[in-house]
Every structure is written in C-alpha cells, then in structure tokens.
C-alpha cells in the first residue's frame, strides 16, 4: 500500500471516529439524533474495514474502547536510551549557521510532557514519561486513553517512539473552569497536561482530552536514511507527527518566519522550534555533549517586549475562594495585538516583582500568546495586598503552600463562590438564558452587577458596563437581553429545577408539579408528610425541600422572581394516566413526532416515565426499526423487553399525537 493511499485511509479513520463518537454522545444524552441507525452502522462497518486494512486501531475508536485502570502509584522505569534535552538559540542567524550547507527538518517544539512509547507485535505495550531523562514513570494505561494515539499499528516489529503529550488551549480553558479546588487550578496547559498524564485513575486522563504527537523514532529494526522518510513512515503507521518542513541554508529563515505567524493562531502550546539534520547517519556520527545531542538544536523566539506603566492591580475573586491579582497597564502593542492586562499569578509574584502603581514595567507574550510581566524597572513595591474580599467584604487570609503565597476569601457565602448555582439557574433546562457562561457570570459578579438570581432580569441597567466587558459588544449584549426577555415565560417544572434544590432534577420537579396540579402556592408550602407519599420523593428529598423553602433568603429569592416571570401552566387535555407505572426508552428515527422530546412529553403527560438506558425496569423500547442490531435493541432482546414501533405504541394505549 502506497503512503498516499495509507495516509488517506488514516485521515478517513480519524473522520469516522469523530463522527461516530459525536453521534453516540448526542444519542446517549437523549437529544435528537444526528444520524439514523442505518447511517451509523454503515460508517461503523467502514471504520472496521479500514482498521483491518491498515492494521491501525485508534484509542478513541468505538470498535474497541479501552477499559480504565486505577493504580495505587505510578511505577518507575529506567529508559533504555537517555532522553536528552537540546541545545538552544534565540538567534535565527545562529540557527542558519548551525545548519550550514546541510538539509534540515524543522518542526514545532511542543510545550507538553515528553512520553516514550513502545510498540511490539503491532500493539502499544508501554508508555513512560521523560522523568529526569534517565528514569521515568510508567503511564501505559493512561496513554491508551490519549485522543489520537493508535493502540495497534501495521508494523509488527518492536519500535520505540518519542513524542509529546499535550492539552490544547481550548480544552485547557474548559477544563480549568470546572476545577473547584484552589490547589488544583492550573496556570497553563503544560501543568494541566502533566497532572492529567500522571493520574492514578486513567478515566481522569481520558476526560482531559490529551493528544500525542510523535517527533522521533528512537529504536526500530528499520533503517531510514533521512528524517523526512522516517517522519512519513511514522505517519503511515497511524501516528500524528508533529508538523514539519524540509529546510536548507537558503530557506530556513523564511520557514521560521512562517511558523512565527502560525503560532499566533495555534490551538496547541509551543515554546519554539526544533531543527534536526535530515541525514540521520550524519547526525548520529556527530555524537553528543554531556548534555545535548549534536544532531538537533532548539530555536526559541526572542520575546518581543514593550515598556509601559502599571495603572492598578485588580484583585479578582473566583468560585474557589482564590483572589487573583491582575496587572492593568497602559496599552501596548505586542505580537500584532493591543495588550492592557496580564495575570500576576499570586501574592508571591507581586512581592518578588516589587510592583507599585505608576511603576515602569516591561511586558511580553509567553509563547507569543499569554501576556506576562517580564520585569519591573521601578520596583516601588507600593501595591497593598487587600485585607477584604472585593466581592463580599469579608477578611481575607494569605495562604502559604510550598513558599507560594496566595490570597484567599474564606467566606463560604461569598457571591463569587455561587457561580455554579447561577450557572445552573440560567442553563437550558432551567431558565434557558443564552449568552451567560461561567466566565461571563464571574465578570458580572466582579462588577457587582449580580448578587441574586433576579438580578439577571435587571441587566439592562448596566448596558454600558456590559458592552465594555472583555468578549462583549453591542450585538452580544442585545442578544443577551433578548434571551433574558424570552426566559420570563417559563414552565413551572423548569422554574423549580432552576432553584437548584438538592436532589430535585427536572424529572423530580415534574413529579412534584403534577402532584400539586401546578399550583405554585401549594408547592412552596408543601408539608413534609405530604411530600414523602409522592412517588419518587421520599424522606431525604422531602427534608431538602422543607429546608430550602423554610430559608427566608431562599423564599425571598423565589418571591422576587415570581414578581418578574410568568409561569405558564401546561394545558392538560387528558385526564387518564394510562401510562402510570410504564417506563419507556426511545431510540432511532421518529415518523410521527418532530423530535424525541415531543414524544417524551406526551408519555409523561399520560403518567409514563422516559429513561435513556434499557434496563430490567424498562417496559417498552420504542424503535421504528424493530429488526435493528443496535445496542439498545440487543439489550432489550436479552432482557425480554418488548420492542414496539412508535405508531403501534400510540395505538396500544389509544394516545393522541
């Protein structure tokens, strides 16, 4: 098989894995399906066929999911080959001089965690971190969950590869938002990747979206004459190789310039470039110094710095209790963009830099992306560490962990810590207000705009402030206000769910609303003895309900909201609960309903229950393709559960669509 054909097959496999996994995710979340069972099975069969043809199975392939592994500790192992670092230069002329009249291969210097992988008989058998270059930690189970790593490859001989595990900037931002403990917060994708790759539970690694990019073949039974041939072969085995280009003395400067433009838009972290002699034998003959091999050199961009004036230190409280210092300075141009602020990380950094308002500071973009303070030229040290939380006004404390000082708000009732509840309040199945991410809500709290849920309905009083917030403008503001206006009409179960009462998801909210005939007054004043007799509630949930409703501040929040919103009482056209006690799972394409939610609503209106998984408690599986070989059909047949078409189900219970 030619390399071009094989590469096309591998590219198609990545595409199929992405499509199938996305379809499965949507399907199992109970949302409208994005493809039919027929299309899914067809793509699945195509993927299986390509896996057999190429001998490659990707780690995320639905044809062979990897089981997770939990370990008590990561075992250590000595590398069979020293994993050396590289000599470095920031001078492109020096880079050109180093290359001389030789051909070289230029590629990214990725900023992640070096991982050495071993394949034997076509299977991934071992993965070890770089460690100190001599001894690393064995992370084989975790490596098998990397997003793009092949578990099997066509080559059956033993090979050892060196690559970089990394987390993309987009995933880093999403993951970091959801880490609640202060000590677990990560400062950059590299720290997050290191913590993710070295987890004792591989399930956690899998949730972190770690990618693996190969950049060299350490050991193999195959002899390659050039690095280019080696890299092409690596790609033919199903690996994603780090991006690379062939360079000469005459082209290296232009290629470096090309990469310096690309890095501004890259989603993956990189802290420079690597150049390796294309002639492998020549590079090996050069040997190595005590620290570096002579066949390669790293190039790091000289950071573009600018001098500006520090205007203030903004202290921003977060949902973890950590109060982060942010430097605000006179606007400067860096790497083609205007920069006005930079994270200062913690109290220790403020003290080390001896920051003071009015100081002359030099700033740069780390890896040409993240604004940082390089130096303080004045060092007046007049910044005062606040003794009060900027959000709640409570006394702050300075925490010292491993000689790193951080500022903390210890108040559990601090508004900044309520971001999760506010995010829940505006979510789609609750009040359904678009345009309010956790990050946006955090900004609104910092601006003292949001103190309680009803404040979301008064955002029009702060138009100018919101428009000028990072990431906002007039259009996004207008869309937000429109969404808020639309959310004022809400179904009672969604409103109850939005309150975030412990244990009361949307399903239980619907149960309690039905029991009290959608009467909000009766619902708010429900007694414990009344609640415990409702099917699905019980003593624990009844206590949670009573505790919530007896809290004066919670009750006031509800009253304030009811003065603003309109509860839409559902029109109940049927009085018969013919589906009471019936549990239904819906799968496949529908013919009589626009989507599954419409059929689900009808079933619930007649007293039935709709779940996402087939279990022993399932009464019917609705699937218009009864002969389908889908997982749910197979499960239903195993458990003796009746599979019924949508039309026959409606006829069986004389239901009206």
XYZ file of C-alpha atoms in Angstrom:
657
model
C 0.000 0.000 0.000
C 1.427 3.381 -1.010
C 1.968 6.059 1.608
C -0.545 8.411 -0.049
C -3.276 5.755 -0.004
C -2.475 4.783 3.586
C -2.448 8.420 4.751
C -5.821 8.973 3.079
C -7.194 5.906 4.891
C -5.849 7.121 8.235
C -7.359 10.563 7.658
C -10.713 8.934 6.857
C -10.471 6.829 10.043
C -9.987 9.951 12.166
C -13.018 11.486 10.454
C -15.166 8.380 11.042
C -14.145 8.075 14.716
C -15.037 11.736 15.280
C -18.429 11.406 13.556
C -19.395 8.160 15.278
C -18.365 9.316 18.751
C -20.188 12.623 18.322
C -23.346 10.816 17.181
C -23.124 8.406 20.115
C -22.670 11.255 22.603
C -25.769 13.054 21.290
C -27.705 9.785 21.274
C -26.907 8.774 24.844
C -27.656 12.283 26.148
C -31.216 11.751 24.952
C -31.072 14.601 22.447
C -32.319 14.474 18.867
C -30.250 12.000 16.889
C -27.972 13.418 14.200
C -27.858 10.226 12.131
C -30.008 7.156 11.588
C -29.095 3.708 12.887
C -28.514 2.686 9.276
C -26.033 5.501 8.679
C -24.296 4.816 11.999
C -23.948 1.104 11.239
C -22.701 1.878 7.719
C -19.983 4.236 8.999
C -19.108 1.779 11.777
C -18.650 -1.015 9.214
C -16.485 1.265 7.051
C -14.302 2.062 10.064
C -13.923 -1.630 10.942
C -12.956 -2.387 7.357
C -10.310 0.359 7.309
C -8.917 -0.840 10.640
C -8.483 -4.324 9.202
C -6.964 -2.949 6.004
C -4.469 -0.627 7.716
C -3.858 -2.619 10.881
C -4.449 0.561 12.904
C -6.980 0.990 15.731
C -7.203 4.481 17.253
C -7.610 4.807 21.012
C -10.975 6.573 20.697
C -12.398 4.171 18.117
C -15.882 2.887 19.058
C -14.865 -0.556 17.761
C -12.619 -1.191 20.741
C -12.933 1.150 23.705
C -10.133 0.937 26.261
C -11.077 -0.027 29.801
C -9.923 2.338 32.525
C -7.358 1.370 35.122
C -6.838 2.626 38.669
C -3.380 2.314 40.270
C -2.082 2.939 43.767
C 1.090 4.560 42.402
C 2.941 5.004 39.122
C 5.849 2.568 38.827
C 9.269 3.946 37.839
C 11.347 2.597 34.997
C 14.799 3.357 33.588
C 14.861 4.360 29.942
C 16.803 2.141 27.594
C 18.082 5.300 25.920
C 18.959 8.636 27.550
C 16.170 11.161 26.860
C 18.311 14.260 26.454
C 17.271 17.879 26.128
C 18.512 20.116 23.289
C 20.925 22.997 22.982
C 19.094 26.269 22.317
C 19.426 29.546 20.462
C 17.221 32.625 20.005
C 19.233 33.903 17.039
C 17.955 32.859 13.611
C 21.382 33.659 12.108
C 22.951 31.223 14.560
C 20.344 28.649 13.531
C 21.228 29.182 9.871
C 24.932 28.912 10.648
C 24.367 25.670 12.621
C 22.596 24.108 9.621
C 25.346 25.151 7.191
C 25.018 23.516 3.775
C 23.084 20.555 5.152
C 19.382 19.829 4.760
C 17.371 20.024 7.957
C 13.881 19.186 9.180
C 12.201 21.992 11.098
C 9.269 21.248 13.432
C 7.438 22.644 16.463
C 8.986 22.420 19.917
C 5.806 21.379 21.687
C 5.221 22.524 25.249
C 3.713 19.458 26.878
C 5.088 16.337 28.517
C 7.578 14.073 26.737
C 6.333 10.466 26.577
C 8.248 7.470 25.197
C 6.001 4.772 23.727
C 6.921 1.189 22.833
C 5.049 -0.999 20.330
C 5.635 -4.716 19.940
C 3.878 -7.087 17.551
C 1.762 -4.152 16.384
C 0.430 -3.243 19.838
C 1.089 -0.427 22.298
C 2.788 -2.222 25.189
C 4.389 0.564 27.210
C 4.433 4.331 27.746
C 6.909 6.101 30.042
C 7.296 9.806 30.869
C 10.658 11.521 30.318
C 11.144 11.985 34.072
C 14.714 13.131 34.690
C 15.885 11.796 31.323
C 17.147 8.557 32.828
C 14.183 7.293 34.889
C 10.536 7.997 34.083
C 7.075 6.933 35.298
C 5.138 4.161 33.552
C 1.788 5.552 32.331
C 0.726 2.853 29.835
C -2.930 2.700 30.922
C -3.213 6.486 30.715
C -1.525 6.673 27.302
C -4.115 4.273 25.904
C -6.741 6.964 26.513
C -4.913 9.705 24.568
C -7.309 11.104 21.973
C -5.292 10.315 18.836
C -2.870 7.547 19.780
C -3.126 4.250 17.830
C -3.461 1.151 20.001
C -2.462 -1.142 17.130
C -0.298 -0.413 14.084
C 0.555 -2.363 10.888
C 4.263 -2.784 11.718
C 4.824 -5.931 13.776
C 8.429 -5.340 14.784
C 9.450 -3.615 18.011
C 9.656 0.195 17.811
C 10.261 2.911 20.402
C 8.972 6.422 19.729
C 9.443 9.778 21.376
C 6.548 12.214 21.345
C 4.804 14.964 23.254
C 1.574 14.619 25.201
C -0.266 17.922 25.304
C -3.607 19.589 26.004
C -4.872 22.210 23.576
C -5.593 25.769 24.718
C -9.331 25.408 24.017
C -9.581 22.264 26.168
C -7.370 23.822 28.860
C -9.788 26.736 29.262
C -12.829 24.456 29.501
C -11.183 22.049 31.967
C -9.716 24.740 34.208
C -13.124 26.410 34.549
C -14.513 23.271 36.184
C -11.726 22.682 38.728
C -13.084 23.894 42.044
C -10.218 23.294 44.475
C -7.672 26.110 44.653
C -4.699 23.780 44.723
C -5.936 22.001 41.593
C -6.035 25.137 39.445
C -3.571 25.026 36.566
C -1.626 28.040 35.310
C -1.002 26.760 31.787
C -1.735 23.764 29.514
C 1.631 22.167 30.299
C 0.876 21.953 34.037
C -2.567 20.579 33.325
C -1.144 18.025 30.886
C 1.489 16.890 33.396
C -1.169 16.383 36.062
C -3.501 14.628 33.607
C -0.933 12.233 32.143
C 0.327 11.202 35.580
C -3.099 10.389 37.083
C -3.514 7.142 39.024
C -7.000 6.722 37.508
C -6.860 6.522 33.702
C -10.528 7.544 33.490
C -9.485 11.034 34.601
C -6.799 11.145 31.898
C -9.421 10.182 29.309
C -11.652 13.088 30.389
C -8.830 15.615 29.861
C -8.510 15.297 26.029
C -4.766 14.598 25.910
C -3.222 14.457 22.424
C 0.033 12.700 21.450
C 2.300 13.980 18.680
C 5.327 11.892 17.656
C 8.560 13.620 16.664
C 11.194 10.883 16.511
C 11.826 7.161 16.243
C 14.267 6.128 18.987
C 14.640 2.455 18.137
C 13.465 0.298 15.259
C 14.510 -2.655 13.087
C 14.009 -0.382 10.061
C 16.877 1.814 8.887
C 15.933 5.184 7.441
C 18.400 7.356 5.577
C 16.575 10.654 6.169
C 14.409 12.235 8.844
C 11.800 13.057 6.198
C 11.467 9.353 5.297
C 11.281 8.492 8.994
C 8.517 11.039 9.653
C 6.499 9.864 6.643
C 6.758 6.269 7.847
C 5.632 7.310 11.341
C 2.550 8.919 9.782
C 1.868 5.794 7.696
C 1.576 3.801 10.947
C -1.342 5.929 12.140
C 0.522 8.387 14.356
C 0.066 12.127 14.208
C 3.536 13.507 13.669
C 4.473 16.983 14.773
C 4.182 19.416 11.832
C 7.473 19.581 9.914
C 9.178 21.155 6.868
C 12.381 20.410 4.962
C 14.748 23.422 5.181
C 18.097 24.475 3.732
C 20.535 27.309 4.402
C 18.580 29.463 1.934
C 15.047 28.652 3.128
C 15.358 28.300 6.909
C 14.769 31.990 7.731
C 11.577 32.161 5.656
C 10.327 28.917 7.205
C 10.981 30.233 10.717
C 9.010 33.357 9.791
C 6.158 31.165 8.507
C 5.999 29.279 11.808
C 6.181 32.527 13.796
C 2.950 33.593 12.064
C 1.297 30.197 12.535
C 1.921 30.144 16.292
C -0.286 33.197 16.778
C -3.313 31.126 15.785
C -2.282 27.670 17.050
C -4.598 25.880 19.474
C -1.692 23.856 20.879
C 1.107 25.143 23.145
C 4.573 25.521 21.626
C 7.615 27.313 23.017
C 9.782 27.293 19.904
C 11.078 25.147 17.047
C 13.445 22.213 16.600
C 15.805 21.695 13.658
C 17.322 18.247 13.021
C 19.765 17.232 10.309
C 17.844 15.389 7.595
C 20.730 12.946 7.047
C 20.253 10.572 10.012
C 23.652 8.867 9.773
C 25.435 12.243 9.628
C 23.594 13.408 12.748
C 24.482 10.243 14.671
C 28.164 10.492 13.749
C 28.324 13.963 15.322
C 27.763 12.329 18.723
C 26.737 14.385 21.728
C 27.992 16.605 24.511
C 27.463 15.727 28.169
C 24.026 17.362 27.980
C 22.903 17.602 24.353
C 22.868 15.511 21.180
C 24.551 17.318 18.273
C 22.046 16.199 15.606
C 19.388 18.739 16.684
C 19.035 22.250 18.064
C 16.103 24.135 19.580
C 15.157 27.622 18.469
C 13.217 29.909 20.827
C 11.775 33.168 19.615
C 13.276 36.246 21.191
C 10.335 37.599 23.172
C 9.017 40.901 21.910
C 8.853 43.148 24.970
C 7.332 46.573 25.496
C 7.671 49.046 28.331
C 4.532 50.514 29.854
C 3.143 51.997 33.084
C 1.344 49.956 35.726
C -2.026 51.615 36.420
C -3.507 49.266 39.021
C -3.646 45.752 40.391
C -7.144 44.325 40.052
C -7.993 41.624 42.600
C -10.489 39.181 41.123
C -12.296 36.716 43.410
C -13.108 33.296 41.967
C -15.517 30.488 42.830
C -12.650 28.580 44.516
C -12.035 31.341 47.062
C -8.750 32.306 45.387
C -8.367 36.062 44.807
C -6.182 36.556 41.741
C -4.048 39.671 41.087
C -4.227 41.076 37.547
C -1.971 43.891 36.340
C -3.706 46.693 34.416
C -1.324 48.889 32.417
C -1.173 51.483 29.655
C -1.986 49.822 26.284
C 0.986 48.425 24.348
C 1.350 46.579 21.029
C 2.739 43.038 21.299
C 2.895 40.434 18.525
C 0.350 42.402 16.483
C -2.284 42.936 19.201
C -3.031 45.582 21.818
C -2.427 44.366 25.383
C -3.675 46.107 28.549
C -3.617 43.431 31.266
C -1.643 40.425 32.445
C -2.039 37.862 35.201
C 0.382 38.287 38.095
C -0.430 34.754 39.372
C -0.213 35.233 43.162
C 0.919 37.341 46.124
C 4.459 35.945 45.917
C 4.819 37.250 42.347
C 3.574 40.697 43.393
C 6.190 40.763 46.144
C 9.038 39.334 44.039
C 8.486 41.909 41.288
C 8.059 44.647 43.951
C 5.117 46.010 41.998
C 3.853 49.513 42.608
C 1.220 51.717 40.978
C 2.942 54.010 38.486
C 5.922 51.681 38.070
C 7.559 51.273 34.674
C 7.223 47.599 33.717
C 8.246 45.523 30.704
C 5.692 43.052 29.371
C 5.796 40.246 26.789
C 3.685 37.363 25.482
C 4.811 33.973 26.770
C 4.992 31.587 23.780
C 3.754 34.604 21.773
C 0.295 34.083 23.305
C -0.098 34.825 27.044
C 0.694 38.361 28.331
C 3.199 38.351 31.225
C 5.284 40.868 33.157
C 8.963 40.376 32.304
C 10.450 42.882 34.725
C 9.694 45.866 36.938
C 12.100 48.701 36.184
C 10.977 50.923 39.079
C 10.322 48.451 41.916
C 8.464 50.879 44.192
C 6.648 47.993 45.930
C 3.672 50.138 46.939
C 0.929 47.642 45.999
C -1.153 46.855 49.081
C -2.458 43.316 49.454
C -6.191 43.715 50.205
C -7.381 42.602 53.624
C -11.015 42.479 52.443
C -12.571 40.328 49.715
C -13.522 42.602 46.779
C -16.841 40.743 46.407
C -18.190 40.041 49.909
C -16.049 42.346 52.065
C -15.009 39.580 54.468
C -11.461 39.492 55.874
C -9.003 37.763 53.573
C -6.233 35.366 54.561
C -2.843 34.717 52.952
C -2.163 31.037 52.434
C 1.438 29.820 52.125
C 1.927 26.492 50.335
C 5.489 25.485 49.496
C 6.614 29.102 49.820
C 3.969 30.296 47.345
C 1.641 32.887 48.873
C -1.949 33.143 47.639
C -4.806 35.395 48.759
C -7.947 33.591 49.873
C -11.522 34.560 50.777
C -12.616 32.070 53.493
C -16.303 33.117 53.392
C -18.373 30.167 52.150
C -21.285 32.518 51.377
C -19.171 34.786 49.170
C -21.047 35.579 45.969
C -18.006 34.624 43.928
C -18.493 31.053 45.172
C -22.078 30.989 43.905
C -21.112 30.956 40.245
C -22.098 27.297 39.920
C -25.626 27.934 41.235
C -26.029 30.988 38.987
C -24.802 28.949 36.003
C -27.362 26.274 36.845
C -30.105 28.898 37.121
C -29.554 30.160 33.552
C -28.969 26.705 31.983
C -31.082 25.407 29.093
C -33.376 23.114 31.124
C -33.786 25.761 33.823
C -34.449 29.414 32.879
C -32.779 28.950 29.481
C -30.863 32.254 29.208
C -28.318 32.086 26.369
C -25.073 34.058 26.484
C -24.241 33.585 30.166
C -21.238 31.300 30.545
C -19.474 30.779 33.882
C -16.783 33.199 32.752
C -19.375 35.887 31.938
C -21.199 35.386 35.236
C -17.877 35.680 37.065
C -17.298 39.040 35.347
C -20.803 40.244 36.252
C -20.177 39.356 39.897
C -16.816 41.141 39.840
C -18.604 44.245 38.528
C -21.124 43.949 41.412
C -23.963 43.555 38.903
C -25.177 40.128 40.087
C -25.975 39.436 43.730
C -29.030 37.178 43.458
C -30.905 35.356 40.651
C -33.440 38.131 39.996
C -30.555 40.485 39.140
C -30.249 38.726 35.779
C -33.539 40.419 34.892
C -32.118 43.887 35.529
C -29.013 43.683 33.350
C -30.454 46.374 31.079
C -29.496 48.865 33.807
C -25.815 48.157 33.119
C -25.687 48.305 29.310
C -22.527 50.388 29.037
C -20.596 48.318 31.589
C -21.532 45.008 29.954
C -20.766 46.183 26.408
C -17.258 47.177 27.525
C -16.512 43.840 29.230
C -13.962 41.531 27.571
C -15.663 39.348 24.979
C -18.767 41.527 24.780
C -20.058 44.157 22.384
C -23.354 45.726 21.381
C -24.528 42.699 19.386
C -23.807 40.144 22.114
C -25.413 42.454 24.679
C -28.570 42.787 22.538
C -28.751 39.003 22.104
C -28.386 38.521 25.853
C -31.172 40.990 26.694
C -33.436 39.326 24.122
C -32.756 35.903 25.638
C -33.496 37.245 29.133
C -36.797 38.681 27.929
C -37.787 35.353 26.345
C -36.945 33.476 29.554
C -39.569 35.415 31.537
C -42.197 32.927 30.348
C -41.312 29.554 31.822
C -42.895 26.202 32.624
C -43.204 25.548 36.354
C -41.023 22.377 36.409
C -38.206 24.307 34.713
C -38.530 27.108 37.262
C -38.444 24.635 40.167
C -35.386 22.970 38.618
C -33.646 26.357 38.241
C -33.701 26.875 42.024
C -31.060 24.184 42.447
C -32.725 22.400 45.376
C -30.532 19.417 46.252
C -31.873 16.222 44.685
C -34.525 17.929 42.570
C -33.610 17.441 38.945
C -36.054 18.213 36.169
C -37.705 14.802 36.485
C -38.478 15.228 40.214
C -39.565 18.807 39.575
C -42.143 17.493 37.111
C -43.338 14.910 39.637
C -43.958 17.438 42.393
C -45.627 19.897 39.989
C -48.038 17.231 38.772
C -48.840 16.161 42.314
C -49.882 19.686 43.280
C -51.637 20.348 39.969
C -49.087 23.046 39.048
C -50.185 25.287 41.920
C -47.093 27.274 42.928
C -48.518 28.315 46.297
C -49.270 24.729 47.295
C -45.872 23.627 46.061
C -43.972 26.261 48.061
C -45.936 25.482 51.212
C -45.844 21.692 50.897
C -45.640 19.815 54.230
C -43.185 17.030 54.985
C -45.931 14.411 55.448
C -47.417 15.340 52.081
C -44.119 15.128 50.257
C -42.983 11.706 51.483
C -46.029 9.980 49.970
C -45.227 11.290 46.460
C -43.746 8.552 44.295
C -40.004 9.148 43.894
C -39.616 11.772 46.631
C -39.089 10.023 49.990
C -37.796 11.365 53.311
C -34.374 12.590 52.195
C -35.709 14.741 49.337
C -38.640 15.898 51.460
C -36.191 17.230 54.074
C -34.150 19.013 51.402
C -37.350 20.636 50.097
C -38.525 21.761 53.515
C -35.063 23.126 54.432
C -34.928 25.143 51.229
C -38.430 26.557 51.462
C -38.038 27.452 55.155
C -34.907 29.519 54.442
C -36.035 33.212 54.466
C -33.424 34.323 51.888
C -34.361 31.491 49.525
C -38.044 32.279 49.929
C -37.363 35.936 49.183
C -35.452 34.975 46.023
C -38.469 32.974 44.830
C -40.895 35.830 45.613
C -38.672 38.340 43.793
C -38.512 36.090 40.746
C -42.271 35.484 40.722
C -42.788 39.255 40.539
C -40.831 39.232 37.261
C -41.553 35.962 35.469
C -44.750 34.378 34.189
C -45.384 30.722 34.995
C -47.029 29.022 32.033
C -49.377 26.346 33.278
C -49.456 23.362 30.914
C -52.654 22.599 29.072
C -53.594 19.083 30.141
C -56.020 17.645 27.574
C -56.136 14.155 29.017
C -57.362 13.082 32.416
C -56.334 9.450 32.120
C -52.956 8.325 33.449
C -52.892 5.247 31.199
C -49.097 5.107 31.255
C -48.688 5.272 35.014
C -46.021 2.729 36.014
C -44.804 2.379 32.404
C -41.105 3.079 31.712
C -40.135 3.759 28.104
C -36.852 4.132 26.194
C -36.975 5.909 22.814
C -34.413 5.229 20.082
C -33.990 5.642 16.340
C -35.717 7.999 13.905
C -39.271 9.120 14.620
C -42.023 9.392 11.999
C -44.958 10.949 13.841
C -43.091 13.426 16.086
C -40.636 16.173 15.213
C -38.198 15.011 17.880
C -37.857 12.728 20.876
C -38.634 15.476 23.372
C -42.158 15.831 21.913
C -42.846 12.107 22.282
C -41.287 12.144 25.734
C -43.608 14.982 26.802
C -46.687 13.067 25.599
C -45.660 9.949 27.515
C -45.046 11.963 30.697
C -48.381 13.777 30.308
C -50.091 10.394 30.468
C -48.168 9.402 33.600
C -45.336 7.451 31.983
C -41.600 7.747 32.507
C -38.895 8.056 29.831
C -35.308 6.988 30.520
C -32.162 6.891 28.388
C -30.959 3.333 29.008
C -32.556 -0.092 28.625
C -32.620 -1.880 31.994
C -34.668 -4.546 33.723
C -37.130 -1.803 34.746
C -37.855 -0.803 31.123
C -41.377 -1.671 29.939
C -41.070 -0.821 26.235
C -38.320 0.142 23.793
C -39.787 2.357 21.056
C -37.877 1.853 17.807
C -39.413 2.098 14.337
C -36.677 -0.268 13.116
C -37.554 -3.334 15.176
C -35.025 -5.532 13.349
C -32.140 -3.124 14.031
C -28.967 -4.625 15.505
C -28.293 -1.522 17.611
C -27.048 -1.888 21.167
C -30.403 -0.939 22.680
C -32.300 -3.466 20.570
C -29.823 -6.182 21.549
C -30.152 -5.271 25.230
C -33.969 -5.271 25.040
C -33.988 -8.716 23.446
C -31.599 -10.049 26.092
C -33.916 -8.800 28.856
C -37.139 -9.883 27.127
C -38.402 -6.303 26.782
C -40.936 -5.630 24.016
C -39.618 -3.558 21.099
C -42.506 -1.595 19.597
C -42.872 0.933 16.799
C -43.901 4.496 17.529
C -47.272 4.034 15.759
C -48.094 0.730 17.499
C -47.230 2.235 20.894
C -49.697 5.093 20.371
C -52.409 2.677 19.168
C -51.800 0.281 22.062
C -52.619 2.962 24.631
C -55.024 4.957 22.450
C -52.862 8.067 22.707
C -53.408 11.162 20.605
C -50.459 12.839 18.891
